[in-house]
């Protein structure tokens, strides 16, 4: 009943020539059933217009971040009005790299999520625990606090435009993937949170995707988990193996 979702987060990688090559050799060759899986890729802001003009119609474009502030005197920012103007459908918010390197707190992520949704963007909202938090038995507590901060900002109806990305920080870019069981345990917790905090509709319809060292080697096993609705892929989204990850969800 839930359509799978696969996001490719290209992070701060690629020259324009490399992005063009990735689009031409991998992304535009993807073949998948849009009724089964939704695919979105997130280039750097500067490459977005070229990507929009050249990407195959079945793959959507996402941003890796959007602003807390609106149009105006905010040097260096790109506002959601400007994003909307470019008709970009998706944004990744709350990525652990934004939290870690740019001081994005749960509160900021919650507010950014509401502002993006106010401007009709759909949001991949990232949550996940650090290794020390997992080892201290605080995983669900950390994730609950991250989700609660988003809930504080959103009406129930807005959840239909949110995909929750569970990305354990210890698995991002490390080659250490969560086992299917570890992922399922947290995804089930998130689904339970959606049921108790937002409602049955959100519990059943919200996609919960997994991110953290997903590759073409582990995607097929992970996707078998009942509460895992797809992937947010970093490093492997820059390589031909991305096609196999999409195929695992197809
Ligand atoms: C990410 O950055 O969202 C991510 C999941 O990265 P990687 O796949 O490289 O671990």
mmCIF file of C-alpha atoms and ligand atoms in Angstrom:
data_model
loop_
_atom_site.group_PDB
_atom_site.id
_atom_site.type_symbol
_atom_site.label_atom_id
_atom_site.label_comp_id
_atom_site.label_asym_id
_atom_site.label_seq_id
_atom_site.Cartn_x
_atom_site.Cartn_y
_atom_site.Cartn_z
ATOM 1 C CA UNK A 1 0.000 0.000 0.000
ATOM 2 C CA UNK A 2 2.964 2.337 0.630
ATOM 3 C CA UNK A 3 4.984 3.142 -2.462
ATOM 4 C CA UNK A 4 8.697 2.569 -1.895
ATOM 5 C CA UNK A 5 10.895 5.653 -1.925
ATOM 6 C CA UNK A 6 14.573 5.850 -2.859
ATOM 7 C CA UNK A 7 16.454 9.099 -2.376
ATOM 8 C CA UNK A 8 19.976 9.783 -3.587
ATOM 9 C CA UNK A 9 21.821 12.354 -1.506
ATOM 10 C CA UNK A 10 24.779 13.532 -3.547
ATOM 11 C CA UNK A 11 25.961 15.820 -0.709
ATOM 12 C CA UNK A 12 28.657 18.397 -1.593
ATOM 13 C CA UNK A 13 30.100 16.243 -4.382
ATOM 14 C CA UNK A 14 30.620 16.605 -8.123
ATOM 15 C CA UNK A 15 31.648 19.243 -10.622
ATOM 16 C CA UNK A 16 28.998 20.061 -13.220
ATOM 17 C CA UNK A 17 30.755 17.646 -15.620
ATOM 18 C CA UNK A 18 30.564 14.849 -13.032
ATOM 19 C CA UNK A 19 26.893 15.570 -12.349
ATOM 20 C CA UNK A 20 26.195 15.499 -16.081
ATOM 21 C CA UNK A 21 27.974 12.187 -16.390
ATOM 22 C CA UNK A 22 26.079 10.684 -13.428
ATOM 23 C CA UNK A 23 22.761 11.791 -14.914
ATOM 24 C CA UNK A 24 23.586 10.515 -18.389
ATOM 25 C CA UNK A 25 25.166 7.214 -17.436
ATOM 26 C CA UNK A 26 23.182 6.175 -14.337
ATOM 27 C CA UNK A 27 20.098 8.223 -13.530
ATOM 28 C CA UNK A 28 18.654 8.520 -17.018
ATOM 29 C CA UNK A 29 19.142 4.794 -17.539
ATOM 30 C CA UNK A 30 17.124 3.804 -14.443
ATOM 31 C CA UNK A 31 14.106 1.710 -15.319
ATOM 32 C CA UNK A 32 11.481 1.257 -12.617
ATOM 33 C CA UNK A 33 7.747 1.155 -12.092
ATOM 34 C CA UNK A 34 6.573 4.536 -10.760
ATOM 35 C CA UNK A 35 3.570 2.828 -9.207
ATOM 36 C CA UNK A 36 5.930 0.797 -7.024
ATOM 37 C CA UNK A 37 8.783 3.159 -6.282
ATOM 38 C CA UNK A 38 9.392 6.884 -6.193
ATOM 39 C CA UNK A 39 12.948 8.078 -6.867
ATOM 40 C CA UNK A 40 14.454 11.484 -6.074
ATOM 41 C CA UNK A 41 18.033 12.738 -6.282
ATOM 42 C CA UNK A 42 19.563 15.697 -4.467
ATOM 43 C CA UNK A 43 22.359 17.578 -6.233
ATOM 44 C CA UNK A 44 23.982 20.732 -4.875
ATOM 45 C CA UNK A 45 21.822 23.854 -5.299
ATOM 46 C CA UNK A 46 23.974 25.195 -8.156
ATOM 47 C CA UNK A 47 23.417 22.127 -10.314
ATOM 48 C CA UNK A 48 19.659 21.971 -9.826
ATOM 49 C CA UNK A 49 18.528 23.894 -12.957
ATOM 50 C CA UNK A 50 20.751 21.779 -15.209
ATOM 51 C CA UNK A 51 19.553 18.587 -13.531
ATOM 52 C CA UNK A 52 15.904 19.633 -13.845
ATOM 53 C CA UNK A 53 16.362 20.292 -17.549
ATOM 54 C CA UNK A 54 18.133 17.021 -18.275
ATOM 55 C CA UNK A 55 16.832 14.367 -15.910
ATOM 56 C CA UNK A 56 14.401 11.662 -17.005
ATOM 57 C CA UNK A 57 10.799 12.469 -16.122
ATOM 58 C CA UNK A 58 10.387 9.593 -13.635
ATOM 59 C CA UNK A 59 13.117 10.856 -11.318
ATOM 60 C CA UNK A 60 12.391 13.843 -9.106
ATOM 61 C CA UNK A 61 14.772 16.499 -7.874
ATOM 62 C CA UNK A 62 15.395 17.212 -4.199
ATOM 63 C CA UNK A 63 17.384 19.786 -2.271
ATOM 64 C CA UNK A 64 19.748 18.845 0.547
ATOM 65 C CA UNK A 65 18.602 21.693 2.785
ATOM 66 C CA UNK A 66 16.216 24.642 2.848
ATOM 67 C CA UNK A 67 16.200 27.881 4.755
ATOM 68 C CA UNK A 68 14.750 28.843 8.100
ATOM 69 C CA UNK A 69 14.266 32.381 6.818
ATOM 70 C CA UNK A 70 12.104 33.842 4.062
ATOM 71 C CA UNK A 71 13.126 36.224 1.246
ATOM 72 C CA UNK A 72 14.994 39.284 2.452
ATOM 73 C CA UNK A 73 18.239 40.399 3.993
ATOM 74 C CA UNK A 74 19.729 36.973 4.698
ATOM 75 C CA UNK A 75 23.063 36.935 2.881
ATOM 76 C CA UNK A 76 24.008 33.528 1.572
ATOM 77 C CA UNK A 77 20.606 31.899 2.070
ATOM 78 C CA UNK A 78 18.177 30.492 -0.487
ATOM 79 C CA UNK A 79 14.587 30.882 0.687
ATOM 80 C CA UNK A 80 11.702 28.455 0.305
ATOM 81 C CA UNK A 81 9.874 30.974 -1.896
ATOM 82 C CA UNK A 82 12.800 30.770 -4.313
ATOM 83 C CA UNK A 83 12.810 26.995 -4.111
ATOM 84 C CA UNK A 84 9.088 26.929 -4.862
ATOM 85 C CA UNK A 85 9.696 29.272 -7.785
ATOM 86 C CA UNK A 86 11.969 26.611 -9.318
ATOM 87 C CA UNK A 87 9.302 23.918 -8.782
ATOM 88 C CA UNK A 88 11.581 21.620 -6.788
ATOM 89 C CA UNK A 89 9.385 18.961 -5.148
ATOM 90 C CA UNK A 90 11.530 17.554 -2.329
ATOM 91 C CA UNK A 91 13.962 18.656 0.357
ATOM 92 C CA UNK A 92 16.111 16.648 2.781
ATOM 93 C CA UNK A 93 15.986 18.206 6.255
ATOM 94 C CA UNK A 94 17.711 17.353 9.511
ATOM 95 C CA UNK A 95 20.515 15.347 7.936
ATOM 96 C CA UNK A 96 23.044 14.427 10.627
ATOM 97 C CA UNK A 97 25.747 16.401 8.786
ATOM 98 C CA UNK A 98 23.573 19.521 9.045
ATOM 99 C CA UNK A 99 22.996 18.787 12.725
ATOM 100 C CA UNK A 100 26.671 18.062 13.409
ATOM 101 C CA UNK A 101 28.483 20.700 11.321
ATOM 102 C CA UNK A 102 25.911 23.503 11.080
ATOM 103 C CA UNK A 103 24.354 23.413 14.525
ATOM 104 C CA UNK A 104 20.869 22.385 13.450
ATOM 105 C CA UNK A 105 18.968 21.501 16.600
ATOM 106 C CA UNK A 106 15.768 19.477 16.798
ATOM 107 C CA UNK A 107 13.889 22.766 17.118
ATOM 108 C CA UNK A 108 15.476 24.217 13.960
ATOM 109 C CA UNK A 109 14.737 21.023 12.015
ATOM 110 C CA UNK A 110 11.100 21.153 13.180
ATOM 111 C CA UNK A 111 10.733 24.782 12.098
ATOM 112 C CA UNK A 112 12.477 24.220 8.753
ATOM 113 C CA UNK A 113 10.152 21.284 8.112
ATOM 114 C CA UNK A 114 7.067 23.427 8.683
ATOM 115 C CA UNK A 115 8.365 26.273 6.515
ATOM 116 C CA UNK A 116 9.205 23.883 3.669
ATOM 117 C CA UNK A 117 5.775 22.245 3.914
ATOM 118 C CA UNK A 118 4.102 25.673 4.013
ATOM 119 C CA UNK A 119 5.631 26.218 0.572
ATOM 120 C CA UNK A 120 4.421 22.870 -0.751
ATOM 121 C CA UNK A 121 7.767 21.102 -0.664
ATOM 122 C CA UNK A 122 7.701 17.469 0.439
ATOM 123 C CA UNK A 123 10.249 16.643 3.116
ATOM 124 C CA UNK A 124 12.596 13.751 3.823
ATOM 125 C CA UNK A 125 12.994 14.329 7.564
ATOM 126 C CA UNK A 126 16.123 12.641 8.932
ATOM 127 C CA UNK A 127 16.387 11.223 12.427
ATOM 128 C CA UNK A 128 18.974 8.953 13.980
ATOM 129 C CA UNK A 129 21.144 8.275 16.970
ATOM 130 C CA UNK A 130 24.906 8.584 17.418
ATOM 131 C CA UNK A 131 26.954 5.530 18.340
ATOM 132 C CA UNK A 132 27.405 6.616 21.975
ATOM 133 C CA UNK A 133 23.648 7.122 22.276
ATOM 134 C CA UNK A 134 22.957 3.630 20.906
ATOM 135 C CA UNK A 135 25.511 2.129 23.265
ATOM 136 C CA UNK A 136 23.939 3.965 26.184
ATOM 137 C CA UNK A 137 20.538 2.475 25.282
ATOM 138 C CA UNK A 138 19.141 5.889 24.304
ATOM 139 C CA UNK A 139 18.239 5.202 20.666
ATOM 140 C CA UNK A 140 14.459 5.456 20.931
ATOM 141 C CA UNK A 141 14.664 8.375 23.348
ATOM 142 C CA UNK A 142 16.825 10.362 20.885
ATOM 143 C CA UNK A 143 14.579 9.571 17.942
ATOM 144 C CA UNK A 144 11.448 10.377 19.883
ATOM 145 C CA UNK A 145 12.833 13.811 20.778
ATOM 146 C CA UNK A 146 13.697 14.440 17.103
ATOM 147 C CA UNK A 147 10.212 13.405 15.984
ATOM 148 C CA UNK A 148 8.474 15.323 18.779
ATOM 149 C CA UNK A 149 10.197 18.534 17.638
ATOM 150 C CA UNK A 150 8.781 18.054 14.139
ATOM 151 C CA UNK A 151 5.349 17.160 15.483
ATOM 152 C CA UNK A 152 5.282 20.372 17.511
ATOM 153 C CA UNK A 153 5.337 22.351 14.236
ATOM 154 C CA UNK A 154 3.020 20.330 11.997
ATOM 155 C CA UNK A 155 -0.698 19.823 11.668
ATOM 156 C CA UNK A 156 -1.756 16.197 11.212
ATOM 157 C CA UNK A 157 -2.576 16.729 7.520
ATOM 158 C CA UNK A 158 0.952 17.898 6.743
ATOM 159 C CA UNK A 159 2.394 14.476 7.640
ATOM 160 C CA UNK A 160 1.157 13.191 4.269
ATOM 161 C CA UNK A 161 4.041 15.136 2.705
ATOM 162 C CA UNK A 162 6.735 13.796 5.026
ATOM 163 C CA UNK A 163 8.966 10.778 4.518
ATOM 164 C CA UNK A 164 10.854 9.857 7.694
ATOM 165 C CA UNK A 165 14.461 8.820 7.047
ATOM 166 C CA UNK A 166 15.998 6.739 9.818
ATOM 167 C CA UNK A 167 19.725 7.300 9.500
ATOM 168 C CA UNK A 168 21.811 6.016 12.402
ATOM 169 C CA UNK A 169 24.753 8.426 12.523
ATOM 170 C CA UNK A 170 27.208 5.572 13.122
ATOM 171 C CA UNK A 171 26.194 4.037 9.805
ATOM 172 C CA UNK A 172 26.477 7.134 7.614
ATOM 173 C CA UNK A 173 29.491 7.016 5.333
ATOM 174 C CA UNK A 174 31.178 4.436 7.554
ATOM 175 C CA UNK A 175 30.521 1.229 5.636
ATOM 176 C CA UNK A 176 28.886 -0.082 8.803
ATOM 177 C CA UNK A 177 25.255 -0.698 7.840
ATOM 178 C CA UNK A 178 22.559 -1.424 10.409
ATOM 179 C CA UNK A 179 21.544 -5.055 10.188
ATOM 180 C CA UNK A 180 18.052 -5.601 8.794
ATOM 181 C CA UNK A 181 16.921 -6.467 12.346
ATOM 182 C CA UNK A 182 18.449 -3.327 13.859
ATOM 183 C CA UNK A 183 16.814 -1.202 11.170
ATOM 184 C CA UNK A 184 13.431 -2.917 11.544
ATOM 185 C CA UNK A 185 13.481 -2.452 15.320
ATOM 186 C CA UNK A 186 13.805 1.322 14.977
ATOM 187 C CA UNK A 187 11.441 1.560 12.004
ATOM 188 C CA UNK A 188 8.800 -0.283 14.046
ATOM 189 C CA UNK A 189 9.364 2.173 16.884
ATOM 190 C CA UNK A 190 8.872 5.104 14.486
ATOM 191 C CA UNK A 191 5.718 3.497 13.080
ATOM 192 C CA UNK A 192 4.394 3.073 16.609
ATOM 193 C CA UNK A 193 5.199 6.717 17.339
ATOM 194 C CA UNK A 194 3.306 7.770 14.184
ATOM 195 C CA UNK A 195 0.284 5.779 15.348
ATOM 196 C CA UNK A 196 0.221 7.088 18.891
ATOM 197 C CA UNK A 197 1.233 10.678 18.152
ATOM 198 C CA UNK A 198 -0.209 11.471 14.714
ATOM 199 C CA UNK A 199 -2.862 8.832 14.001
ATOM 200 C CA UNK A 200 -3.688 5.638 12.136
ATOM 201 C CA UNK A 201 -3.621 7.275 8.713
ATOM 202 C CA UNK A 202 -0.061 8.542 9.264
ATOM 203 C CA UNK A 203 0.976 5.187 10.723
ATOM 204 C CA UNK A 204 -0.203 3.359 7.610
ATOM 205 C CA UNK A 205 0.736 5.849 4.912
ATOM 206 C CA UNK A 206 4.013 7.439 6.023
ATOM 207 C CA UNK A 207 7.094 6.032 4.339
ATOM 208 C CA UNK A 208 9.983 5.273 6.705
ATOM 209 C CA UNK A 209 13.197 4.881 4.736
ATOM 210 C CA UNK A 210 16.581 3.699 5.932
ATOM 211 C CA UNK A 211 19.916 5.427 5.310
ATOM 212 C CA UNK A 212 23.431 4.513 6.356
ATOM 213 C CA UNK A 213 25.929 2.740 4.084
ATOM 214 C CA UNK A 214 23.236 1.262 1.857
ATOM 215 C CA UNK A 215 24.787 -0.407 -1.184
ATOM 216 C CA UNK A 216 23.705 -2.741 -3.953
ATOM 217 C CA UNK A 217 24.977 -5.556 -1.701
ATOM 218 C CA UNK A 218 22.739 -4.987 1.308
ATOM 219 C CA UNK A 219 19.655 -3.269 -0.183
ATOM 220 C CA UNK A 220 17.792 -6.462 -1.087
ATOM 221 C CA UNK A 221 17.998 -7.820 2.488
ATOM 222 C CA UNK A 222 17.081 -4.539 4.141
ATOM 223 C CA UNK A 223 14.015 -3.968 1.970
ATOM 224 C CA UNK A 224 12.467 -7.254 3.136
ATOM 225 C CA UNK A 225 11.776 -5.699 6.533
ATOM 226 C CA UNK A 226 8.072 -4.903 6.928
ATOM 227 C CA UNK A 227 8.489 -1.333 8.162
ATOM 228 C CA UNK A 228 11.264 -0.368 5.767
ATOM 229 C CA UNK A 229 9.860 1.561 2.810
ATOM 230 C CA UNK A 230 13.012 2.399 0.899
ATOM 231 C CA UNK A 231 16.341 4.111 1.266
ATOM 232 C CA UNK A 232 18.194 7.368 1.548
ATOM 233 C CA UNK A 233 21.521 6.682 -0.127
ATOM 234 C CA UNK A 234 24.706 8.748 0.118
ATOM 235 C CA UNK A 235 27.981 7.392 -1.252
ATOM 236 C CA UNK A 236 26.391 4.643 -3.336
ATOM 237 C CA UNK A 237 24.090 7.184 -5.019
ATOM 238 C CA UNK A 238 27.118 8.529 -6.883
ATOM 239 C CA UNK A 239 27.861 5.184 -8.497
ATOM 240 C CA UNK A 240 26.306 2.763 -10.996
ATOM 241 C CA UNK A 241 25.225 0.502 -8.096
ATOM 242 C CA UNK A 242 22.441 3.040 -7.396
ATOM 243 C CA UNK A 243 20.525 1.312 -10.196
ATOM 244 C CA UNK A 244 20.631 -1.969 -8.243
ATOM 245 C CA UNK A 245 19.417 -0.227 -5.090
ATOM 246 C CA UNK A 246 16.441 1.193 -6.996
ATOM 247 C CA UNK A 247 15.868 -2.260 -8.499
ATOM 248 C CA UNK A 248 15.785 -3.794 -4.999
ATOM 249 C CA UNK A 249 12.810 -1.563 -4.215
ATOM 250 C CA UNK A 250 11.090 -2.104 -7.537
HETATM 251 C C1 LIG B 1 23.430 9.935 3.833
HETATM 252 O O1 LIG B 1 24.282 10.796 3.815
HETATM 253 O O2 LIG B 1 22.234 10.247 3.907
HETATM 254 C C2 LIG B 1 23.865 8.550 3.781
HETATM 255 C C3 LIG B 1 23.005 7.637 4.086
HETATM 256 O O3 LIG B 1 25.186 8.325 3.417
HETATM 257 P P1 LIG B 1 25.869 6.913 3.091
HETATM 258 O O4 LIG B 1 24.899 6.141 2.244
HETATM 259 O O5 LIG B 1 27.111 7.248 2.373
HETATM 260 O O6 LIG B 1 26.100 6.251 4.406
#
